[in-house]
Short mmCIF file of C-alpha atoms in Angstrom, two decimals:
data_model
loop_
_atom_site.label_atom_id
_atom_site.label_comp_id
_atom_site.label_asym_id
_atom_site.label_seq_id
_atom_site.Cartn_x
_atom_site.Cartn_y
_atom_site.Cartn_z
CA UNK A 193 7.34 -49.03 6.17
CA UNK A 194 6.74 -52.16 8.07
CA UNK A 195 5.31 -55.14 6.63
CA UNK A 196 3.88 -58.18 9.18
CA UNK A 197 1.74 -61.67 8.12
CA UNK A 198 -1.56 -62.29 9.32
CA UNK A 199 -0.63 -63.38 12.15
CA UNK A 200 1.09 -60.56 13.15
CA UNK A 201 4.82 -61.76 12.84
CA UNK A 202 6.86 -58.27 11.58
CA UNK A 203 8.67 -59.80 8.32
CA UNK A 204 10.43 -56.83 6.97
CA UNK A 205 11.01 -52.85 8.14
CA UNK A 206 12.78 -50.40 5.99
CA UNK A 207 16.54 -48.78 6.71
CA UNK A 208 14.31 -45.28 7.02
CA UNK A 209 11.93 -46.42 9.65
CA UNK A 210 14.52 -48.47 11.92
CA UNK A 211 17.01 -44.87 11.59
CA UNK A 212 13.83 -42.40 12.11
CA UNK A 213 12.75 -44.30 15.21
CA UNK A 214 15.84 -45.30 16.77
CA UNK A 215 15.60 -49.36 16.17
CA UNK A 216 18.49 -51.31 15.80
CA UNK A 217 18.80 -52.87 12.26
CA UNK A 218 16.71 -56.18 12.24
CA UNK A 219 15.78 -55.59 16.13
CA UNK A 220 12.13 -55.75 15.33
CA UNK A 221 11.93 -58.23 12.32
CA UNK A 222 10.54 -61.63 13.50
CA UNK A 223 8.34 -60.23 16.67
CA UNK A 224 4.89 -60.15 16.96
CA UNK A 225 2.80 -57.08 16.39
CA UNK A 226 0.88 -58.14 19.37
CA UNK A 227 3.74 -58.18 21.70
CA UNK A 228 5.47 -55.29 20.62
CA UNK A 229 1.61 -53.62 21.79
CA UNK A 230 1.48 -55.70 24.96
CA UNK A 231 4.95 -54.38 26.17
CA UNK A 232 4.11 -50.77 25.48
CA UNK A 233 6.63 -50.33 21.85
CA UNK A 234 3.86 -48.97 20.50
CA UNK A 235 0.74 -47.18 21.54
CA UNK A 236 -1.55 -48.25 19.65
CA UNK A 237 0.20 -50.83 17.50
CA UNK A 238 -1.92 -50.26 14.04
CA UNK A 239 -0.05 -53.20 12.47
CA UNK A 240 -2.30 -55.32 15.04
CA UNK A 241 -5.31 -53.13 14.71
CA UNK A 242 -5.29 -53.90 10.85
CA UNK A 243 -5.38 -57.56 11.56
CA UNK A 244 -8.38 -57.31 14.27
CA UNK A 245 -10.62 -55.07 12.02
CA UNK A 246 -9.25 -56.27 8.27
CA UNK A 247 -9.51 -52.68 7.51
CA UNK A 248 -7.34 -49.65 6.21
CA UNK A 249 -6.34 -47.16 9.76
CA UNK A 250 -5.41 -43.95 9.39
CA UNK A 251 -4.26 -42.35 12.88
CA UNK A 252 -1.59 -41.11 14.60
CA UNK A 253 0.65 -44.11 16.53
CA UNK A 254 3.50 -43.35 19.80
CA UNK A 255 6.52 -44.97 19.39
CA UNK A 256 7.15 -44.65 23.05
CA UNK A 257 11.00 -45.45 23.28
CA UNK A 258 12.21 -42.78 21.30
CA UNK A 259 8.84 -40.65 22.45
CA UNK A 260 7.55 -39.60 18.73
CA UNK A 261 4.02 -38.96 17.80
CA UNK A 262 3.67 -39.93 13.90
CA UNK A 263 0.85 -40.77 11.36
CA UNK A 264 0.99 -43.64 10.48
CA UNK A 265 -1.48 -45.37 7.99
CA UNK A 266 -2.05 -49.43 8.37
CA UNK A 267 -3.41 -51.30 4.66
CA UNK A 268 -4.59 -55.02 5.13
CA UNK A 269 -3.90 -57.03 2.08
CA UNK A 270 -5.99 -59.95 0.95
CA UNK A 271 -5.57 -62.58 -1.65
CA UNK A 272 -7.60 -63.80 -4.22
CA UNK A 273 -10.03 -65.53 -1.27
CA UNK A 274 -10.28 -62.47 0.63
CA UNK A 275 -8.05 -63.78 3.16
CA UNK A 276 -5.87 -61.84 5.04
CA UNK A 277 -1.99 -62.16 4.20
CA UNK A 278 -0.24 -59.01 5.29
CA UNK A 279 -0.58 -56.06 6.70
CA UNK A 280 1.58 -52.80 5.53
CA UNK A 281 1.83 -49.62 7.58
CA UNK A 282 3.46 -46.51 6.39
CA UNK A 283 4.96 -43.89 9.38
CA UNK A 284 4.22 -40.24 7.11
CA UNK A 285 5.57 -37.77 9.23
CA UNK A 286 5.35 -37.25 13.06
CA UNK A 287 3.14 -34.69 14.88
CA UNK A 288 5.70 -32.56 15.38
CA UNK A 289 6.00 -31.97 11.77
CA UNK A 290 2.30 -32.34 11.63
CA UNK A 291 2.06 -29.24 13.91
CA UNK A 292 5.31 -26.79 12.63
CA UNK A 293 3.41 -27.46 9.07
CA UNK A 294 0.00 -26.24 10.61
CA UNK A 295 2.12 -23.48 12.09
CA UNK A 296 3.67 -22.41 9.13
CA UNK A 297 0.33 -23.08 6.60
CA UNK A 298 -1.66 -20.86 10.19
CA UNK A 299 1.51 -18.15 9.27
CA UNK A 300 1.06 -18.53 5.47
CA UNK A 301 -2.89 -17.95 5.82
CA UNK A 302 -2.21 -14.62 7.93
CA UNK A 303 0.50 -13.78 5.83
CA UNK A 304 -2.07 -14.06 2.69
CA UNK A 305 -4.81 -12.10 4.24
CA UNK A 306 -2.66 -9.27 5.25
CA UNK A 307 -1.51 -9.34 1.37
CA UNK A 308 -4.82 -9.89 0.19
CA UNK A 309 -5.98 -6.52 2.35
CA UNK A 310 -2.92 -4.90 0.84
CA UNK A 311 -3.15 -5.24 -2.05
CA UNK A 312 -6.83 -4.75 -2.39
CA UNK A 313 -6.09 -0.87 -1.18
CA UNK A 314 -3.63 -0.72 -3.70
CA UNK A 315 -5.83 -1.98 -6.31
CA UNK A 316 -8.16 0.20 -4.67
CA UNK A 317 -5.62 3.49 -4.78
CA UNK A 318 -4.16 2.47 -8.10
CA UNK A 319 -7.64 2.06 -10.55
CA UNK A 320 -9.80 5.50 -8.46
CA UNK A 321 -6.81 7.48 -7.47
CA UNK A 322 -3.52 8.63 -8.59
CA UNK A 323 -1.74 9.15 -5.22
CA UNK A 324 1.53 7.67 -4.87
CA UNK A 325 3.01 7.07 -0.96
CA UNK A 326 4.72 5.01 1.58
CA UNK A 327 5.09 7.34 4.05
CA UNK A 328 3.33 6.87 7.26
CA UNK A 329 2.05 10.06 7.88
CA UNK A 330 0.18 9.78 4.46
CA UNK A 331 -0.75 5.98 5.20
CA UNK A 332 -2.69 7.93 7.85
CA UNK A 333 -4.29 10.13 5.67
CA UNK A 334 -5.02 7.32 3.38
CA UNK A 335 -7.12 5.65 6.22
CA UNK A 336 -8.97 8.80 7.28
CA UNK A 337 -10.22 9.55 3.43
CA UNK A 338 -11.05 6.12 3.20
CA UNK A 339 -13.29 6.48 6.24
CA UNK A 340 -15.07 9.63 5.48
CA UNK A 341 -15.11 9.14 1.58
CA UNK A 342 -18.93 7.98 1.63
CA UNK A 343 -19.86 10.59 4.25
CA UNK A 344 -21.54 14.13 3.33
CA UNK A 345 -19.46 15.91 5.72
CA UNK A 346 -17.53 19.29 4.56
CA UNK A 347 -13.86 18.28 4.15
CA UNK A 348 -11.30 21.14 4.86
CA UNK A 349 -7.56 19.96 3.10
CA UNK A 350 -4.64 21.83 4.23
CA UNK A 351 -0.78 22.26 3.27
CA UNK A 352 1.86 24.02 1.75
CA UNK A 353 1.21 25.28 -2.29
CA UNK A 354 1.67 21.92 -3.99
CA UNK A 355 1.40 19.09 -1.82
CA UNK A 356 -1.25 18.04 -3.79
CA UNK A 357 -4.47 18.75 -2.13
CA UNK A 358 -6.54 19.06 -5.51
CA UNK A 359 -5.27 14.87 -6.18
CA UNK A 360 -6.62 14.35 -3.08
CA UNK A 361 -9.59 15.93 -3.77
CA UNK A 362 -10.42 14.10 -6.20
CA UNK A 363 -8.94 11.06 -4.83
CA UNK A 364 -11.85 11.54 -2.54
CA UNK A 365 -14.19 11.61 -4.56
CA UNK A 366 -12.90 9.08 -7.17
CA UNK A 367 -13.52 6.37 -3.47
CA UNK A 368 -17.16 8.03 -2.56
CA UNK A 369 -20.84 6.47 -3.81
CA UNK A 370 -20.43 9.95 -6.02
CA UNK A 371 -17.93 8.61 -8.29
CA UNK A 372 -19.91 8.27 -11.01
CA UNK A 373 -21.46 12.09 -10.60
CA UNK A 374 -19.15 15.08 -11.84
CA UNK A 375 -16.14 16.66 -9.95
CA UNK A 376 -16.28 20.28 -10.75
CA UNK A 377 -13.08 22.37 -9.25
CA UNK A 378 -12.65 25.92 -8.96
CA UNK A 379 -9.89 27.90 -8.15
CA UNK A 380 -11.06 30.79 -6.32
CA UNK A 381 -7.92 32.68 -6.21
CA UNK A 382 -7.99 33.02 -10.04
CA UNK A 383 -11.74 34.33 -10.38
CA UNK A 384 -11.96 37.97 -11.13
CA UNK A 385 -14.14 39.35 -8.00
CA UNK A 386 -16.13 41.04 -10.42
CA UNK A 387 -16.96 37.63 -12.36
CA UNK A 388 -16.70 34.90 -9.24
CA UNK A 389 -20.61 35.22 -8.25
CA UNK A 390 -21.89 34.74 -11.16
CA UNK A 391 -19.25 31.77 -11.76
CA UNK A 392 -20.01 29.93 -8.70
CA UNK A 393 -23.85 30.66 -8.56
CA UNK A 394 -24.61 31.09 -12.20
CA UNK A 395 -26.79 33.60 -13.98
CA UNK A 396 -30.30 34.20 -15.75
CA UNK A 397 -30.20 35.62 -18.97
CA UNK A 398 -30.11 39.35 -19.23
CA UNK A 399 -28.74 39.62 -15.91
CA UNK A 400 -25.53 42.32 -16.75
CA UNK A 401 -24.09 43.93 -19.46
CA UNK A 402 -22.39 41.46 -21.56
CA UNK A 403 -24.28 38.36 -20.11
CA UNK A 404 -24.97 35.33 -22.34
CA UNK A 405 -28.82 35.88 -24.05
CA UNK A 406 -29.54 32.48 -22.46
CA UNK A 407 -28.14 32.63 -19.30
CA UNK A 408 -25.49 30.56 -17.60
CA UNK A 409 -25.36 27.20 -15.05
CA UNK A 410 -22.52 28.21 -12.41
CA UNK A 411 -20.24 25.43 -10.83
CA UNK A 412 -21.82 25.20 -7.96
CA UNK A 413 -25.36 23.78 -9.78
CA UNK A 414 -22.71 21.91 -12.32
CA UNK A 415 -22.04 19.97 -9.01
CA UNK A 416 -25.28 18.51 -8.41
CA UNK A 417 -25.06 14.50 -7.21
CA UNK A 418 -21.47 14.91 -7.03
CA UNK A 419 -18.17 17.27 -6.02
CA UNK A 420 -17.85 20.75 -5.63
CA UNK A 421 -14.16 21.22 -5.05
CA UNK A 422 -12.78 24.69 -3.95
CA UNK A 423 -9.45 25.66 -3.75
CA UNK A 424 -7.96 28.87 -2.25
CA UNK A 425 -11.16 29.21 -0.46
CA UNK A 426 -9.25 31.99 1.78
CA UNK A 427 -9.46 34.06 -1.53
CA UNK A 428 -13.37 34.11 -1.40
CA UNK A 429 -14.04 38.04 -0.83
CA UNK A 430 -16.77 38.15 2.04
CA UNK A 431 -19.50 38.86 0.46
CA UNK A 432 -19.17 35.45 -1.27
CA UNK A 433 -18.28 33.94 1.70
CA UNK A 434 -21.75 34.84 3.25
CA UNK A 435 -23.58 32.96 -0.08
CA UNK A 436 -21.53 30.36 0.61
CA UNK A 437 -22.57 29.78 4.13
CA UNK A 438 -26.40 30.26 2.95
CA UNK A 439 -25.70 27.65 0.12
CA UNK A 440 -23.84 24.88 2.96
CA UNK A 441 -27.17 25.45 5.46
CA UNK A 442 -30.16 25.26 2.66
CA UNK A 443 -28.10 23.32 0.13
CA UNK A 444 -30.14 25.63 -2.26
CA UNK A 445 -28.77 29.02 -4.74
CA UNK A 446 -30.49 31.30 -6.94
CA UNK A 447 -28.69 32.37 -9.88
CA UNK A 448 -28.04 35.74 -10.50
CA UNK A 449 -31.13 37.92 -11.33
CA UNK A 450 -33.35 34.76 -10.72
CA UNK A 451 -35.75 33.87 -8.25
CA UNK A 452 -35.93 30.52 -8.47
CA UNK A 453 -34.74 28.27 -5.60
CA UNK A 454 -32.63 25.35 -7.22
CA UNK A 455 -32.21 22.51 -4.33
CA UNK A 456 -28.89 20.59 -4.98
CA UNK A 457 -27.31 17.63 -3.88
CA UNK A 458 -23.30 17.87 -3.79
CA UNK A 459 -20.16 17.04 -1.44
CA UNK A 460 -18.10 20.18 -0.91
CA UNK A 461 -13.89 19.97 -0.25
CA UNK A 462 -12.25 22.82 0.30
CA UNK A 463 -8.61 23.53 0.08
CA UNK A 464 -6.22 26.48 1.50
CA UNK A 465 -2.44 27.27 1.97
CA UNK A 466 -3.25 29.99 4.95
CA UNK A 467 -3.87 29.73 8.13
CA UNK A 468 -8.00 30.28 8.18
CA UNK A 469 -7.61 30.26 12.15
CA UNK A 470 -4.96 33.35 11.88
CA UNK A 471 -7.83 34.60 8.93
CA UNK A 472 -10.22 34.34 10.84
CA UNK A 473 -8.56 36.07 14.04
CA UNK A 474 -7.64 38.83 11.91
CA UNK A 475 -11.81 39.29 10.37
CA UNK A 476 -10.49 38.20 7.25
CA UNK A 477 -12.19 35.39 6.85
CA UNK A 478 -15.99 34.48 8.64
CA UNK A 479 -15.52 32.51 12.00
CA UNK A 480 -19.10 30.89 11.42
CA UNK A 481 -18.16 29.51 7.67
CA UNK A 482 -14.92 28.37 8.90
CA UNK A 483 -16.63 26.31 11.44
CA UNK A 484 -19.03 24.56 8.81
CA UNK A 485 -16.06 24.16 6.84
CA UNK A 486 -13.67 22.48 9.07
CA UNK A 487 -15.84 19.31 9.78
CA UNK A 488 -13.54 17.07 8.80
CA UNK A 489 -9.25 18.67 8.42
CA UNK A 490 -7.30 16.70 6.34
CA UNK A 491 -3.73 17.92 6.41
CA UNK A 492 -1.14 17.16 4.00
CA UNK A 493 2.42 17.30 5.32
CA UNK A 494 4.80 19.22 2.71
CA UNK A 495 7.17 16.86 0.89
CA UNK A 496 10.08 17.08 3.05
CA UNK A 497 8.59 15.82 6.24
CA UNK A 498 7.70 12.68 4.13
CA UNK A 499 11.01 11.65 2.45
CA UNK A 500 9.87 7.79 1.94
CA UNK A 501 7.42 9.44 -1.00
CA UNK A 502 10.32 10.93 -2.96
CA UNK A 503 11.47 7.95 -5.05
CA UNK A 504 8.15 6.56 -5.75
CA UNK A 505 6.62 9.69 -6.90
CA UNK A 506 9.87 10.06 -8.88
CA UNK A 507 9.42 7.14 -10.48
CA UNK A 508 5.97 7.69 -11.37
CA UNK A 509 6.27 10.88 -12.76
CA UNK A 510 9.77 9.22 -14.76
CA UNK A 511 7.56 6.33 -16.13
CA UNK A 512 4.38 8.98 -17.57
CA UNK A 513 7.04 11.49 -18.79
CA UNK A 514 8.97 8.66 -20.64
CA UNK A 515 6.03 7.27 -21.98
CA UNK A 516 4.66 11.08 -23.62
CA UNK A 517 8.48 11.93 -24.83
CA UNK A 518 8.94 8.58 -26.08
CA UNK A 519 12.37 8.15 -23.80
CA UNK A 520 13.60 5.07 -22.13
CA UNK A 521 15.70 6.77 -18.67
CA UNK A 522 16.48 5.77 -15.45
CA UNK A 523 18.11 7.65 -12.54
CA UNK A 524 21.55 7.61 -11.43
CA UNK A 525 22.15 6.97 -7.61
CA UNK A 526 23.84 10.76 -6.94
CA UNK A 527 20.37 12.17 -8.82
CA UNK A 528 18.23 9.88 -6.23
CA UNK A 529 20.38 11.18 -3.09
CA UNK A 530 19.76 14.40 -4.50
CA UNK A 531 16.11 13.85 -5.16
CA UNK A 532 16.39 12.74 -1.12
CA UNK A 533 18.28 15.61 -0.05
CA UNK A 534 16.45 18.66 -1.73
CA UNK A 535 13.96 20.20 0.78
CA UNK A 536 11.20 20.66 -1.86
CA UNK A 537 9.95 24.16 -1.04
CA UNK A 538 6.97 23.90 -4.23
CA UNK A 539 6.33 20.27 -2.84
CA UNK A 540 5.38 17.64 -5.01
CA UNK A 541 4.14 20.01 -8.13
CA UNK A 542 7.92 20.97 -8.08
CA UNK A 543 9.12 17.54 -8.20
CA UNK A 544 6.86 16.47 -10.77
CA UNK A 545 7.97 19.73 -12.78
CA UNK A 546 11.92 18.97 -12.39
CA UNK A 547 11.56 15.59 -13.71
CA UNK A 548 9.53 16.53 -16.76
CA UNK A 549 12.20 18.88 -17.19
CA UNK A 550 14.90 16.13 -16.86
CA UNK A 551 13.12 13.72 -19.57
CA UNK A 552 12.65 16.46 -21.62
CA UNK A 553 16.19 17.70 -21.98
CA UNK A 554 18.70 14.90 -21.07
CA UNK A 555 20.12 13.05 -24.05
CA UNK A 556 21.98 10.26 -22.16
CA UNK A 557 20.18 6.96 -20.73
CA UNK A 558 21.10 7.78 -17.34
CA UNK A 559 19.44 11.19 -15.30
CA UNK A 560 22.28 12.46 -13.39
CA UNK A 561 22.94 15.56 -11.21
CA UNK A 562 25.38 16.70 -13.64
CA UNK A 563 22.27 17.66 -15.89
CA UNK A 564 20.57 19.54 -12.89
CA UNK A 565 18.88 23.04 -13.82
CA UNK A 566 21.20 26.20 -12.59
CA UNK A 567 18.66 26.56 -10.17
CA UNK A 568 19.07 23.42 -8.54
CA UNK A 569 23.11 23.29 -8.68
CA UNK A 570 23.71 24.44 -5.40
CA UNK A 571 21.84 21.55 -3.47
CA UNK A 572 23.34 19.11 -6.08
CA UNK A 573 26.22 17.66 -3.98
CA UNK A 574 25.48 14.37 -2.32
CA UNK A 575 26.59 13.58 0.98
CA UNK A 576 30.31 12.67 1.38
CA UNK A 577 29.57 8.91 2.45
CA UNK A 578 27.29 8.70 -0.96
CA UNK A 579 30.55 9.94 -3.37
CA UNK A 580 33.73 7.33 -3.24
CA UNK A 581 36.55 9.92 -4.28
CA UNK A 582 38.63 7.63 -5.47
CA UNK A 583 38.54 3.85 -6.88
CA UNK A 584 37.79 2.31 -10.54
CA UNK A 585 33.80 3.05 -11.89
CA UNK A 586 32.59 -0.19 -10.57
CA UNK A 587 34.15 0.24 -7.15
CA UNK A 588 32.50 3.40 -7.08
CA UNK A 589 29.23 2.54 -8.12
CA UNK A 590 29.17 -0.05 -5.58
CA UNK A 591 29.48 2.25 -2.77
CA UNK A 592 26.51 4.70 -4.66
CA UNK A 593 24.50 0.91 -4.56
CA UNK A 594 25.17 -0.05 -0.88
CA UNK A 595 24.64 3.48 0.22
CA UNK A 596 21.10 3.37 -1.09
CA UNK A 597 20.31 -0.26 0.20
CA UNK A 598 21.63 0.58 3.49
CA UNK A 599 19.24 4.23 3.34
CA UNK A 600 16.49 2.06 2.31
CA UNK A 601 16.97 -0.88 4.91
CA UNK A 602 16.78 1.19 7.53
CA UNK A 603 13.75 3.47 6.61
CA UNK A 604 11.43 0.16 6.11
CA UNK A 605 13.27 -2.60 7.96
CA UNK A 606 12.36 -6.00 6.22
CA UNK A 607 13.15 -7.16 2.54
CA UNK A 608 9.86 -6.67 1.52
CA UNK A 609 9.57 -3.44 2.02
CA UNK A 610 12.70 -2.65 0.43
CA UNK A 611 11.83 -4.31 -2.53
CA UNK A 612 9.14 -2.63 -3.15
CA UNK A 613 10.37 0.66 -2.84
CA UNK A 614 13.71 0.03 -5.18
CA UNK A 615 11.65 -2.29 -7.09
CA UNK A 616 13.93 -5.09 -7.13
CA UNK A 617 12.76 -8.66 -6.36
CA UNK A 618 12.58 -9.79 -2.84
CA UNK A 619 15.24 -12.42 -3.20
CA UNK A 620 17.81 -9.33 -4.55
CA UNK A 621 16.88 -7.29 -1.31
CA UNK A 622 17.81 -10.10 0.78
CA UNK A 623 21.38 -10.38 -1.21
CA UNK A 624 22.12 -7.17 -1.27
CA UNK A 625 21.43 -6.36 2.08
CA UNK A 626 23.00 -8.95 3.37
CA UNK A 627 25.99 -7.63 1.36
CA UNK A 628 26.22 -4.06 2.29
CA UNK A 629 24.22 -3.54 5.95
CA UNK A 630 26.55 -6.23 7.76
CA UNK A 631 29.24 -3.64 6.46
CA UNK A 632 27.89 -0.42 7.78
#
């Protein structure tokens, strides 16, 4: 603060602005505003700005000896005449802190809309999907059923026997304008081939011995304005295959013994654990259905070539399975290197099956790998840095707790990141890393 008369004379400036600006105590007090302007001190001098236009300035001021740019703001003060007695400027902060705090608000504004996107697809993911990843591979997919989700294009999922290709199905449709229209799924590889026509196509009453007297609507017409979803499709024997390539091109079926034409209006997914180009190679399968089919290929990597899904899809499936056994568990760290280690040959079905198994039959608070199925026992040993051999409990846990934070640091790379997937606050991330990755 410095305070002047009207006449410009500086009476009084503050300890803070004399340090701040580099004036000697008391250099200042007794000059005139004007002169301090006329010999270049400041540029502009608002102290003698306020006295020419009797009005409050608010504008940035150089105080060229110790070359600082700072907002400053200049209040005239009158007395009961409305005469000028004093004028009162206050220095804020200078430009440069003017523009780090635009910088950092400019980083704070990006920083919020990539949140905001963020967690709008998680909101997104969370309310019209159950699929649970971090994994890149399956950020990927993500984006790609995210773009064709409104389309009508056939979608052709792939992958190993439980990766989950019938939750992405319907993830898929649970994101398309058919959301609110049905999601019918059939398992192909489970219809009798006696019964699967008349299943997937329907029939009019009458039409075979032991048919219903009023006839029957098949999935496929159950479908209509939304999701047809077949899995196994490389089970279809090839006479059905041939309907279904006159159903894709006419988007129109006849039930069985009818001769009606019923026009429909559905998405079709398909789903398969073979190889339908080896199928079709072989003449097991029809090269021109394959073709209509495989529009769009969504392929779902098995679980071990995504490792950064294990733990949350642990968790998930921990938290459900508590919640219908009425158990409060958690893991131990050996069970999650375990869970890390274990190459998953049913996928995620598997995983999802183990830990209902866990909930279900461990008594103590803590899941450990000491309470691992027979089947499991032999991939039950965690690596050798993971297990201290020797030291008291807490020593040992400690290593168990900086193994995992150093594992985690290093598949995501910032705090964040690893916060979320422990689920630990950001600020205990930090700590902890700072604690056990500067000793690795």
């Amino acid at each position: 603060m410095m305070l002047s008369d009207a006449e410009g004379i500086i009476l009084r400036v503050s300890e803070n602005y004399e340090k701040n600006f580099g004036f000697a105590h008391n250099s200042i007090v007794g000059k005139s505003a004007f002169d301090l302007e006329a010999d270049g001190t400041f540029s502009p001098c608002i102290t003698a700005e306020v006295i020419r236009q009797q009005k409050k300035i608010t504008t940035t001021q150089t105080i060229n000896h110790s070359h600082k740019n700072v907002m400053t703001v200049g209040i005239p003060l009158f007395d009961n005449n409305g005469t000028l007695k004093y004028a009162v400027c206050f220095n804020t902060v200078s430009m440069e802190q003017i523009n780090t705090i635009h910088r950092n608000y400019q980083h704070l504004q990006d920083s919020l809309a990539h949140f905001s996107e963020e967690i709008a697809e998680l909101r997104t993911r969370a309310t019209s999907t159950h699929l649970i990843f971090k994994s890149r591979s399956m950020e990927r997919l993500w984006t790609l059923m995210q773009n064709t989700a409104n389309t009508k294009a056939n979608i052709l999922i792939t992958g190993e026997t439980g990766v989950g290709k019938s939750a992405v199905a319907k993830a898929i449709h649970a994101m398309s304008n058919r959301a609110d229209g049905p999601f019918i799924e059939v398992n192909c590889a489970v219809l009798h081939e006696n019964l699967i026509e008349s299943e997937l196509f329907g029939y009019e009453k009458g039409a075979f011995t032991g048919a219903s007297a009023s006839g029957k609507i098949g999935k496929i017409e159950l479908a209509n304005h939304g999701t047809l979803f077949l899995d196994e499709i490389g089970e279809l024997p090839s006479h059905i295959q041939s309907k279904l390539l006159q159903l894709i091109q006419e988007k129109t079926i006849e039930r069985l013994s009818g001769t009606k034409k019923i026009e429909l209006d559905f998405r079709l997914i398909v789903a398969t654990n073979r190889n339908l180009e080896e199928e079709v190679q072989r003449g097991l399968f029809r090269s021109d259905l394959f073709y209509r089919l495989n529009v769009i290929r969504i392929h779902i990597p098995p679980l071990r070539q995504r490792v950064e899904d294990i733990f949350p899809l642990a968790h998930q499936f921990l938290a459900r399975f508590c919640g219908e056994y009425g158990k409060d568990l958690n893991f131990s760290p050996r069970f999650l290197a375990f869970l890390e280690q274990y190459d998953w040959p049913g996928n995620v079905r598997q995983l999802e099956n183990l830990i209902e198994r866990m909930v279900i039959t461990v008594q103590d608070p803590i899941i450990d790998v000491t309470a691992l199925p027979v089947e499991y026992i032999g991939e039950a040993v965690p690596p050798a840095a993971l297990l201290a051999q020797s030291g008291t409990l807490a020593e040992r846990m400690d290593a168990y707790e900086g193994q995992i934070i150093r594992d985690s640091y290093q598949r995501c790379g910032t705090t964040v990141a690893v916060a979320k997937e422990l689920g630990i606050s950001q600020a205990t991330a930090a700590r902890k890393i700072a604690k056990y990755v500067s000793k690795a």
